[in-house]
Short mmCIF file of C-alpha atoms and ligand atoms in Angstrom, two decimals:
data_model
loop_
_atom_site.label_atom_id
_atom_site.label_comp_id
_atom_site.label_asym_id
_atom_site.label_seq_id
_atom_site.Cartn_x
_atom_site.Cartn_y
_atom_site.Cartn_z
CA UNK A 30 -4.37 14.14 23.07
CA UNK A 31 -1.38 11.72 22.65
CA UNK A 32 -3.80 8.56 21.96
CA UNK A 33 -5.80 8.53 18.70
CA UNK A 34 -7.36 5.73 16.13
CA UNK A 35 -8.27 5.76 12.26
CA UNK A 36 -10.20 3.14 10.11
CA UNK A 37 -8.49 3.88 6.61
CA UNK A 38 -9.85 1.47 3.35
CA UNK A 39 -7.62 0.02 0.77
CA UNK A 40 -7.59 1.74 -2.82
CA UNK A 41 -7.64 0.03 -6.00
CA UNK A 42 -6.01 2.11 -9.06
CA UNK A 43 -7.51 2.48 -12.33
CA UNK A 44 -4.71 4.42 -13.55
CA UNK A 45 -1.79 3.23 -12.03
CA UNK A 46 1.42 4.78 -10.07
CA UNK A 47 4.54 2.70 -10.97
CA UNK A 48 7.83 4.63 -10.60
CA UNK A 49 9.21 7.69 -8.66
CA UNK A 50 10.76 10.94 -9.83
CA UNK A 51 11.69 10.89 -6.01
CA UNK A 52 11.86 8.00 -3.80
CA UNK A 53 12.71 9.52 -0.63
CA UNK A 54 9.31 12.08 -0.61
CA UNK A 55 7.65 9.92 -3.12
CA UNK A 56 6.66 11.77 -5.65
CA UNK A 57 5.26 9.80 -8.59
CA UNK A 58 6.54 9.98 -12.12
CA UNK A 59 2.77 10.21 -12.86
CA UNK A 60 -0.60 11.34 -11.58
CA UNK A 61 -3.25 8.28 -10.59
CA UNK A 62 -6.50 7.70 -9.93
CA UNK A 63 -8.14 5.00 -7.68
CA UNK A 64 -11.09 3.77 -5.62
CA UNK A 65 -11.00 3.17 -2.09
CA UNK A 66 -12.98 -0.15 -0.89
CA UNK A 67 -15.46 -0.17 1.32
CA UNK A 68 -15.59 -3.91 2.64
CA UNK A 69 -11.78 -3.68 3.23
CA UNK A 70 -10.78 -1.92 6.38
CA UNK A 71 -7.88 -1.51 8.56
CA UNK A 72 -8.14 0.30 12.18
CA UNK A 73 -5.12 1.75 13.83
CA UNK A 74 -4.29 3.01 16.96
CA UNK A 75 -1.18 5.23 17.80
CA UNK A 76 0.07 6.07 21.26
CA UNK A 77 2.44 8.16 22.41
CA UNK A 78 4.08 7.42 25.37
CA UNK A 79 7.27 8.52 27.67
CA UNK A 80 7.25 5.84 29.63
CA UNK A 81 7.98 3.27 26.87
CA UNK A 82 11.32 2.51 25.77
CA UNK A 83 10.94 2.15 22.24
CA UNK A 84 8.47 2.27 19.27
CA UNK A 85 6.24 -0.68 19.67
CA UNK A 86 4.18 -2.18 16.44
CA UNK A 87 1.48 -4.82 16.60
CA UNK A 88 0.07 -6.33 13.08
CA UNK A 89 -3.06 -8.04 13.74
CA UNK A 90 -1.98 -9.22 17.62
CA UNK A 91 1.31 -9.89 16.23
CA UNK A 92 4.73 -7.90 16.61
CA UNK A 93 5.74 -6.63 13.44
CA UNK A 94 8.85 -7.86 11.62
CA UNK A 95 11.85 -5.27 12.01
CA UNK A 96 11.56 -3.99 8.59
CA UNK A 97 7.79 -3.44 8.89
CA UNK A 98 8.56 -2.33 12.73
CA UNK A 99 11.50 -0.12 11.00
CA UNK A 100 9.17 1.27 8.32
CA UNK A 101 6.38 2.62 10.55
CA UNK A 102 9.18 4.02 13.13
CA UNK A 103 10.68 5.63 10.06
CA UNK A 104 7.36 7.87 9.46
CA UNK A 105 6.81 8.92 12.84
CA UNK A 106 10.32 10.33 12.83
CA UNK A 107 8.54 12.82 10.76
CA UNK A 108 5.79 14.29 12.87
CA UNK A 109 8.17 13.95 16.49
CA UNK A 110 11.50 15.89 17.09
CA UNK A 111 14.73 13.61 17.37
CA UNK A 112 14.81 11.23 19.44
CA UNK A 113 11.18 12.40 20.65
CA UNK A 114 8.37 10.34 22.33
CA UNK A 115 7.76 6.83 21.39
CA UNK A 116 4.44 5.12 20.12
CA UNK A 117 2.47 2.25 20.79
CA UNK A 118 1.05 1.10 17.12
CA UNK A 119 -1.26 -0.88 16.74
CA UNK A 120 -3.58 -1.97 13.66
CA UNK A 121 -5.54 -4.73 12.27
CA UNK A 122 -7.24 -4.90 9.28
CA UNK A 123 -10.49 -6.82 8.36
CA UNK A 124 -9.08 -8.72 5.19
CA UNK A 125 -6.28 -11.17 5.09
CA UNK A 126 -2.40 -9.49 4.51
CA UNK A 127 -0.87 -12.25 2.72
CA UNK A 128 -3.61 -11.79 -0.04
CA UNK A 129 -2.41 -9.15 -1.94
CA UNK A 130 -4.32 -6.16 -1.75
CA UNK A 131 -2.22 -3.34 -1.15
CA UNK A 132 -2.42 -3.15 2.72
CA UNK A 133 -0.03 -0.01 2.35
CA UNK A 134 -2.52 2.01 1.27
CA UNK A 135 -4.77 1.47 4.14
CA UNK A 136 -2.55 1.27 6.37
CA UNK A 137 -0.42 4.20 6.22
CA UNK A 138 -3.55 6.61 5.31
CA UNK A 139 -4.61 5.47 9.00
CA UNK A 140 -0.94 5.76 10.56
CA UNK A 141 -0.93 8.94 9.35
CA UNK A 142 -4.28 10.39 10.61
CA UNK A 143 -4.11 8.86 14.10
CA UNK A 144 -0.70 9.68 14.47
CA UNK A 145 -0.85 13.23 13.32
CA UNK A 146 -3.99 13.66 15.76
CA UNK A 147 -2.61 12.01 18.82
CA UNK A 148 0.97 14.53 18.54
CA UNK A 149 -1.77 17.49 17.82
CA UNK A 150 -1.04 18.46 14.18
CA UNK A 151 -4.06 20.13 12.54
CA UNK A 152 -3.57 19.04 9.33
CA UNK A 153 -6.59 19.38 6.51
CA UNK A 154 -7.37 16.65 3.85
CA UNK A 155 -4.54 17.47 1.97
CA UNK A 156 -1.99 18.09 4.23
CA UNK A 157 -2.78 14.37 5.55
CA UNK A 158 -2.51 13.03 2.01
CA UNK A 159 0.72 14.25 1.62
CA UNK A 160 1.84 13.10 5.03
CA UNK A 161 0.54 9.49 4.35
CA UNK A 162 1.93 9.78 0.98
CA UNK A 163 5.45 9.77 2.50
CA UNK A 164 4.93 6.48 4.13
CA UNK A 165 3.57 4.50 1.11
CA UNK A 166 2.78 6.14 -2.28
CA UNK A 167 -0.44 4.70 -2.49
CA UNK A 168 -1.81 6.00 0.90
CA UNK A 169 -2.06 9.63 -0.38
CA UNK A 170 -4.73 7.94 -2.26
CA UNK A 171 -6.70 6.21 0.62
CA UNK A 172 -7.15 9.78 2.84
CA UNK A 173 -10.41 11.73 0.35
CA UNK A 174 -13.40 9.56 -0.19
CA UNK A 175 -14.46 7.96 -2.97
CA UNK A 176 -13.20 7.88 -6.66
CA UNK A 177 -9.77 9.63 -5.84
CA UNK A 178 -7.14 11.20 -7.94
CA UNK A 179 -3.50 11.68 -6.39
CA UNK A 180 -1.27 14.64 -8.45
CA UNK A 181 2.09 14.10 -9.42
CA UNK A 182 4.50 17.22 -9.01
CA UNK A 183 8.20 18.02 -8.64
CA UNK A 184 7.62 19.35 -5.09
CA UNK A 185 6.43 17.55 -1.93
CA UNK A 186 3.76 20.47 -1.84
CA UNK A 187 2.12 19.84 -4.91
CA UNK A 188 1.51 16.11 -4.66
CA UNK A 189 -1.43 15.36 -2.64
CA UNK A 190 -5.06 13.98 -3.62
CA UNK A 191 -8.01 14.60 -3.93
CA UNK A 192 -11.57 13.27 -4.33
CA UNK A 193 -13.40 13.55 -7.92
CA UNK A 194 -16.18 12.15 -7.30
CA UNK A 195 -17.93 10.96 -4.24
CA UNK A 196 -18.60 7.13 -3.14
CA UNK A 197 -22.34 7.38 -4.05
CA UNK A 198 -21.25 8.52 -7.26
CA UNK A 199 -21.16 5.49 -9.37
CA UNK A 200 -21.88 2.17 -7.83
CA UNK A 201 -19.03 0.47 -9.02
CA UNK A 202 -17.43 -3.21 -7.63
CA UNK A 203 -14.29 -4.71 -7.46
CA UNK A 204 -14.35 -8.29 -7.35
CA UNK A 205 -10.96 -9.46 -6.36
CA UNK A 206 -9.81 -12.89 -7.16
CA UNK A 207 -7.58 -14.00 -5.05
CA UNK A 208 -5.11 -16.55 -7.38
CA UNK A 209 -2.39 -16.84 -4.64
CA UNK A 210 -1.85 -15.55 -0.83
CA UNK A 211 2.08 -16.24 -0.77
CA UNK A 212 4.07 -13.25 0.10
CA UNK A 213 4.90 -11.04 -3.49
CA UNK A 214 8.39 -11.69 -4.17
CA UNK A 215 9.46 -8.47 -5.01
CA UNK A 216 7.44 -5.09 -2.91
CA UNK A 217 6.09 -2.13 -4.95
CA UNK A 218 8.80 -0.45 -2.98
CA UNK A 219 11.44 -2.23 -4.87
CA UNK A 220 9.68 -2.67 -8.09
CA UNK A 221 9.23 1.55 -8.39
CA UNK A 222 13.03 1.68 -8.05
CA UNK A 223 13.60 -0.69 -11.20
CA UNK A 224 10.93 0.87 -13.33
CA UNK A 225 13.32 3.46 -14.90
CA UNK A 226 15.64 0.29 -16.35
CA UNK A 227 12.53 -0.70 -18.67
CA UNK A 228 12.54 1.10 -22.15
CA UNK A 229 8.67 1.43 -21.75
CA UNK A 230 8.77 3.58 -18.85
CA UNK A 231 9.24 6.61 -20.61
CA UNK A 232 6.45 5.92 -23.22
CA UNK A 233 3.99 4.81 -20.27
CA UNK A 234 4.67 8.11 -18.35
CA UNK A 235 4.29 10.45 -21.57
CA UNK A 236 0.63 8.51 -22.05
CA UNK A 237 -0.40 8.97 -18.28
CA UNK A 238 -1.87 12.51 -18.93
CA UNK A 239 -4.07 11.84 -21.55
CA UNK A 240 -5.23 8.29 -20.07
CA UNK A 241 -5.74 10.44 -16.54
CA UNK A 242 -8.22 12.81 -18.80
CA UNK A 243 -9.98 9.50 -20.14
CA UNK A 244 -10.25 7.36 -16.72
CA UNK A 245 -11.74 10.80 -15.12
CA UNK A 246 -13.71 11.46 -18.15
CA UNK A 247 -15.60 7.88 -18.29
CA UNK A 248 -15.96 8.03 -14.41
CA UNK A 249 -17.60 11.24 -14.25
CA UNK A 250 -20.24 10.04 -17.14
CA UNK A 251 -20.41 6.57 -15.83
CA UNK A 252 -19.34 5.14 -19.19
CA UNK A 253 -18.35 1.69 -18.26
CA UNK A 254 -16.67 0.80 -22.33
CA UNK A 255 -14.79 3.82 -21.79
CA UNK A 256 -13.85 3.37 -18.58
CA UNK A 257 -12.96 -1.01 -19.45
CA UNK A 258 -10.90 0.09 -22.07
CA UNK A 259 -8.61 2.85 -20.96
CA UNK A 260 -7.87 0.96 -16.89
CA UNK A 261 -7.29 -2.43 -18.84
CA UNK A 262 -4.52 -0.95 -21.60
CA UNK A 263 -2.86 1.07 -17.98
CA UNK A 264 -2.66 -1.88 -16.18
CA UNK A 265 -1.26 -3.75 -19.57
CA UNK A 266 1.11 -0.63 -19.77
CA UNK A 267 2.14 -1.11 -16.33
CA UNK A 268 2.88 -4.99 -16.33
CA UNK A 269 5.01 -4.63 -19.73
CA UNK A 270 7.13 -1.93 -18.01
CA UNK A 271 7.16 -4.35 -15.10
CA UNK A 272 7.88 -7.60 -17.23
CA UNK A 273 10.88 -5.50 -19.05
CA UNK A 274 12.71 -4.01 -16.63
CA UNK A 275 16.18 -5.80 -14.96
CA UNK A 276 15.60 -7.72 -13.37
CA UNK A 277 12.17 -8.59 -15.02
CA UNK A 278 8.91 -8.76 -12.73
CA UNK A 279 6.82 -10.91 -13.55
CA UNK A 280 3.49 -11.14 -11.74
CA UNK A 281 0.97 -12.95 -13.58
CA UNK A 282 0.22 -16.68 -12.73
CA UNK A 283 -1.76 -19.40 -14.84
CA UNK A 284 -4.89 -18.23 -12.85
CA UNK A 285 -4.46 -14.54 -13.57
CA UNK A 286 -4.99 -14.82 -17.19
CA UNK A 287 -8.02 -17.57 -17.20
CA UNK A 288 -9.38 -14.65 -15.14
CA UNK A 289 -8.39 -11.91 -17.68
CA UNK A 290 -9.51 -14.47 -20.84
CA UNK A 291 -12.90 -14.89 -18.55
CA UNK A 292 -13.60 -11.55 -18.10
CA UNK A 293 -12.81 -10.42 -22.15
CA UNK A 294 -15.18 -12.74 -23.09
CA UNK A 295 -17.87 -11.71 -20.76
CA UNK A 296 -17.36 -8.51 -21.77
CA UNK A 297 -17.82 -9.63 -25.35
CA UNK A 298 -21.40 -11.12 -24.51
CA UNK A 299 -22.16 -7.75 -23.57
CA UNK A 300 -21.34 -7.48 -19.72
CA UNK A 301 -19.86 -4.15 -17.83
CA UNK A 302 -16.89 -5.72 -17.00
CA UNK A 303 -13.09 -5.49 -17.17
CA UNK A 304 -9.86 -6.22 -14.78
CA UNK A 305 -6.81 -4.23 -13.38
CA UNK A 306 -3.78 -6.72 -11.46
CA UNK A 307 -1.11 -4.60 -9.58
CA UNK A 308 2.27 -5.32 -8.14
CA UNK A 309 0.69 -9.56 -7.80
CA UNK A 310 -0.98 -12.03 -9.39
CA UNK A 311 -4.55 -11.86 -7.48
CA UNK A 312 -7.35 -10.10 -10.42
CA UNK A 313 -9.62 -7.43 -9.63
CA UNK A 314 -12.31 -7.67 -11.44
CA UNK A 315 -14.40 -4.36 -12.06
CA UNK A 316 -18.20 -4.16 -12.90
CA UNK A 317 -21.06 -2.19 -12.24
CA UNK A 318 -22.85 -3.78 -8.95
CA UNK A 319 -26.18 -5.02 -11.38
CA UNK A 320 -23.47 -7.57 -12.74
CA UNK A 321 -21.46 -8.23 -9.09
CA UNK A 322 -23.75 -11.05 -7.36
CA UNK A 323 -23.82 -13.29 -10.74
CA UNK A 324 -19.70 -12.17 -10.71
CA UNK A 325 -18.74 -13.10 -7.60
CA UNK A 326 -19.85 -17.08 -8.23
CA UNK A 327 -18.33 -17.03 -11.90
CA UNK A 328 -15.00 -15.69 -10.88
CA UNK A 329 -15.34 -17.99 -8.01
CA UNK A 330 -15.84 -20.93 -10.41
CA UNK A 331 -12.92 -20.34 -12.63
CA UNK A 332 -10.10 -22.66 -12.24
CA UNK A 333 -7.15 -20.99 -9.77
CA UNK A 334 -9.02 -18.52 -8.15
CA UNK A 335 -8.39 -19.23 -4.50
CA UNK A 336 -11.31 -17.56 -3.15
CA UNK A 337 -12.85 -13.76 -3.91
CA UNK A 338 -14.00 -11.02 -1.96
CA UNK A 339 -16.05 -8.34 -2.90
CA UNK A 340 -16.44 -4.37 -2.46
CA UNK A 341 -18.08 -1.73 -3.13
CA UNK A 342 -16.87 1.74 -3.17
CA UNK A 343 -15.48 2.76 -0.13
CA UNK A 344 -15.44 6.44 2.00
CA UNK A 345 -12.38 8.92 3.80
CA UNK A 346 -9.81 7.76 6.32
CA UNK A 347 -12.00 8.68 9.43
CA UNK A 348 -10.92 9.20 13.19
CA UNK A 349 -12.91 7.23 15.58
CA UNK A 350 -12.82 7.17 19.11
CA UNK A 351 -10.55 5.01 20.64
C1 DP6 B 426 1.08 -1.56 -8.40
O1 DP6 B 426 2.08 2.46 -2.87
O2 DP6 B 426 2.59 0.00 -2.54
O3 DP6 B 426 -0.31 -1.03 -6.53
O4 DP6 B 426 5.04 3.81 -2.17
O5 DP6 B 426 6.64 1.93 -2.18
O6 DP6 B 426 4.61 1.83 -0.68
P1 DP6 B 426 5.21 2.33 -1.98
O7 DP6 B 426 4.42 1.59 -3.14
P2 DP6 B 426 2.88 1.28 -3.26
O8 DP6 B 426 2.75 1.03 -4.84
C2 DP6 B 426 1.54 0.69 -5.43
C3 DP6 B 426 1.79 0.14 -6.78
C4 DP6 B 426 0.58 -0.46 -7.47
C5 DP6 B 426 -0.15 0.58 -8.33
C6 DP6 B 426 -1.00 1.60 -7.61
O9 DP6 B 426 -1.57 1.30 -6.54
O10 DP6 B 426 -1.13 2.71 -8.16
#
C-alpha cells in the first residue's frame, strides 16, 4: 500500500517532559505520563508517490510553512532510502492550531502511523511510539490509549510508551481554557534546548522518579487529592525551570493565574479539581467528569478566558481507511 490515513488525539501531561538528554533522537531527561483527549482529533493522510516532484504538506487546506513543510520532510527521511519516493501529506485536525494545545503530539503520532503503513513497515505499538517520538517528543505519548506513560532511557530502544491504564479507566476531564490563540513565542523545541541553563533543571529531573511513582500511583486508585497535588507542584516545577533559564520563558498571562487562583479555591470548597499549563499560557483544568458540566461555564465566566473546550479521555492512534 503506498496510501494510508491515521486519526491520532492530542495528549495532555500530568507529569511533564521538559528537556533532552538527546535532541537529535529525543530522548527525554525524564520519564512522563499523560492523557490523550478524546474530543481533540487530527486525521492525516500520507501518500507516496513517484510521480511527484517533491514532498507536498497541506495543514488544514493550507500549504505548510517551510519549516513545518521542512519538519515533516525531515521524518520521512527516516522510514524512505535517500533521496527515495516523495509524499503527499495531508492532515487536519478538529480543534483550532493557534490555540495552544500541543498539535505535535497528535500530529506526528498520526504521521507516523500512516506513513509507516503506506511504505509497509510492520511496526507494533512500540516500535510506532518510538518512531513518532523522533518527530515530536510528545507524540510517543499520543500512539497507546488512554492514561499513557512514555520511558526515558539513554538509548533510542528503550524510550517508547506505553499505556497504564485504559481510557475507561477513570473518567477524568480536561477543561482547557483557552487565555490566548497568538502563536507561542518560543516552541517546546527551543525551550527543551535552554532547559539545561536553569539551575532547577537538575533538581526537577532528580524528583521526576518519585513524582512518576505518585502520578501513576493516584491514577491507578483514582485518588483525585493525590493526583491534584503531585501534577500541580510538576507543572510548578516545570514553569520555574522555564521562568529561570537564559533567556527566561515566561508563559503565564494575567488570565492564566485568575484561572489557577479559581481553581485553588474551588478546590478548597471541596471540588476534584486542579490545573497543569505547558509550553503557553492557555489552563487545563482537570476534574473528575461529575464536576465538568458546572466547570466548563465557571472557567468560561472567569475574566480572560477566551473560550474553553472540553475532553474527555481519549483512545490509540488508529488507521482508518482512506
Ligand atoms: C510543555 O513534544 O512539543 O508540552 O519534542 O520538540 O516537539 P518537541 O517538544 P514537545 O514538548 C512538549 C512540552 C510540554 C510538556 C509535555 O507535553 O510533556
Amino acid at each position: 500500500m503506498t496510501t494510508a490515513t491515521a486519526i491520532a488525539h492530542p495528549n495532555i501531561a500530568f507529569i511533564k517532559y521538559w528537556g533532552n538528554r538527546n535532541p537529535v533522537l529525543r530522548l527525554p531527561e525524564n520519564g512522563s505520563i499523560s492523557m490523550n483527549l478524546a474530543a481533540l482529533r487530527t486525521q492525516t493522510s500520507v501518500r507516496f508517490d513517484a510521480s511527484l516532484k517533491a514532498d507536498s504538506v497541506l495543514l488544514n487546506g493550507v500549504e505548510a510553512n517551510p519549516a513545518q513543510a521542512q519538519r515533516v520532510s525531515n521524518f520521512l527521511d527516516l522510514l524512505r532510502e535517500p533521496g527515495g519516493t516523495p509524499a503527499a501529506v495531508e492532515s487536519t485536525n478538529n480543534f483550532p492550531s493557534g490555540a495552544g494545545i500541543a498539535s505535535s503530539s497528535s500530529a506526528f503520532a498520526a504521521l507516523a502511523v500512516a506513513a509507516s503503513q503506506a511504505i509497509g513497515f510492520g511496526l507494533d505499538e512500540r516500535g510506532l511510539s518510538r518512531l513518532a517520538r523522533w518527530g515530536s517528543g510528545s507524540a510517543s505519548r499520543s500512539v497507546p490509549p488512554g492514561f499513557v506513560e512514555w520511558f526515558a532511557s539513554d538509548m533510542d530502544e528503550g524510550s517508547f510508551s506505553k499505556s497504564i491504564a485504559p481510557p475507561e479507566h477513570w473518567d477524568l476531564v480536561d477543561t482547557i481554557a483557552v487565555i490566548s490563540e497568538a502563536h507561542k513565542a518560543t516552541g517546546s523545541t527551543e525551550g527543551h534546548a535552554l532547559a539545561g541553563t536553569s539551575p532547577l533543571q537538575a533538581a526537577r529531573v532528580a524528583g521526576a522518579g518519585q513524582r512518576l511513582d505518585e502520578c501513576r500511583a493516584a491514577i491507578m486508585s483514582r485518588d483525585f487529592e493525590r493526583f491534584a497535588a503531585v501534577v500541580e507542584a510538576d507543572c510548578h516545577l516545570m514553569h520555574a525551570v522555564m521562568m529561570t533559564s537564559k533567556p527566561a520563558l515566561h508563559y503565564w498571562l494575567p488570565g492564566s493565574l485568575v484561572v489557577m487562583e479559581a481553581v485553588r479555591g474551588w478546590r478548597q470548597q471541596g471540588s476534584e479539581v486542579c490545573y497543569t499549563l505547558d509550553a503557553g499560557p492557555n489552563v487545563h483544568v482537570l476534574s473528575s467528569a461529575k464536576e465538568s458540566a458546572k466547570l466548563a461555564k465557571q472557567v468560561a465566566e472567569l475574566p480572560g478566558v477566551l473560550r474553553v473546550l472540553q475532553s474527555g479521555v481519549g483512545g490509540a492512534t488508529q488507521l482508518v481507511n482512506s
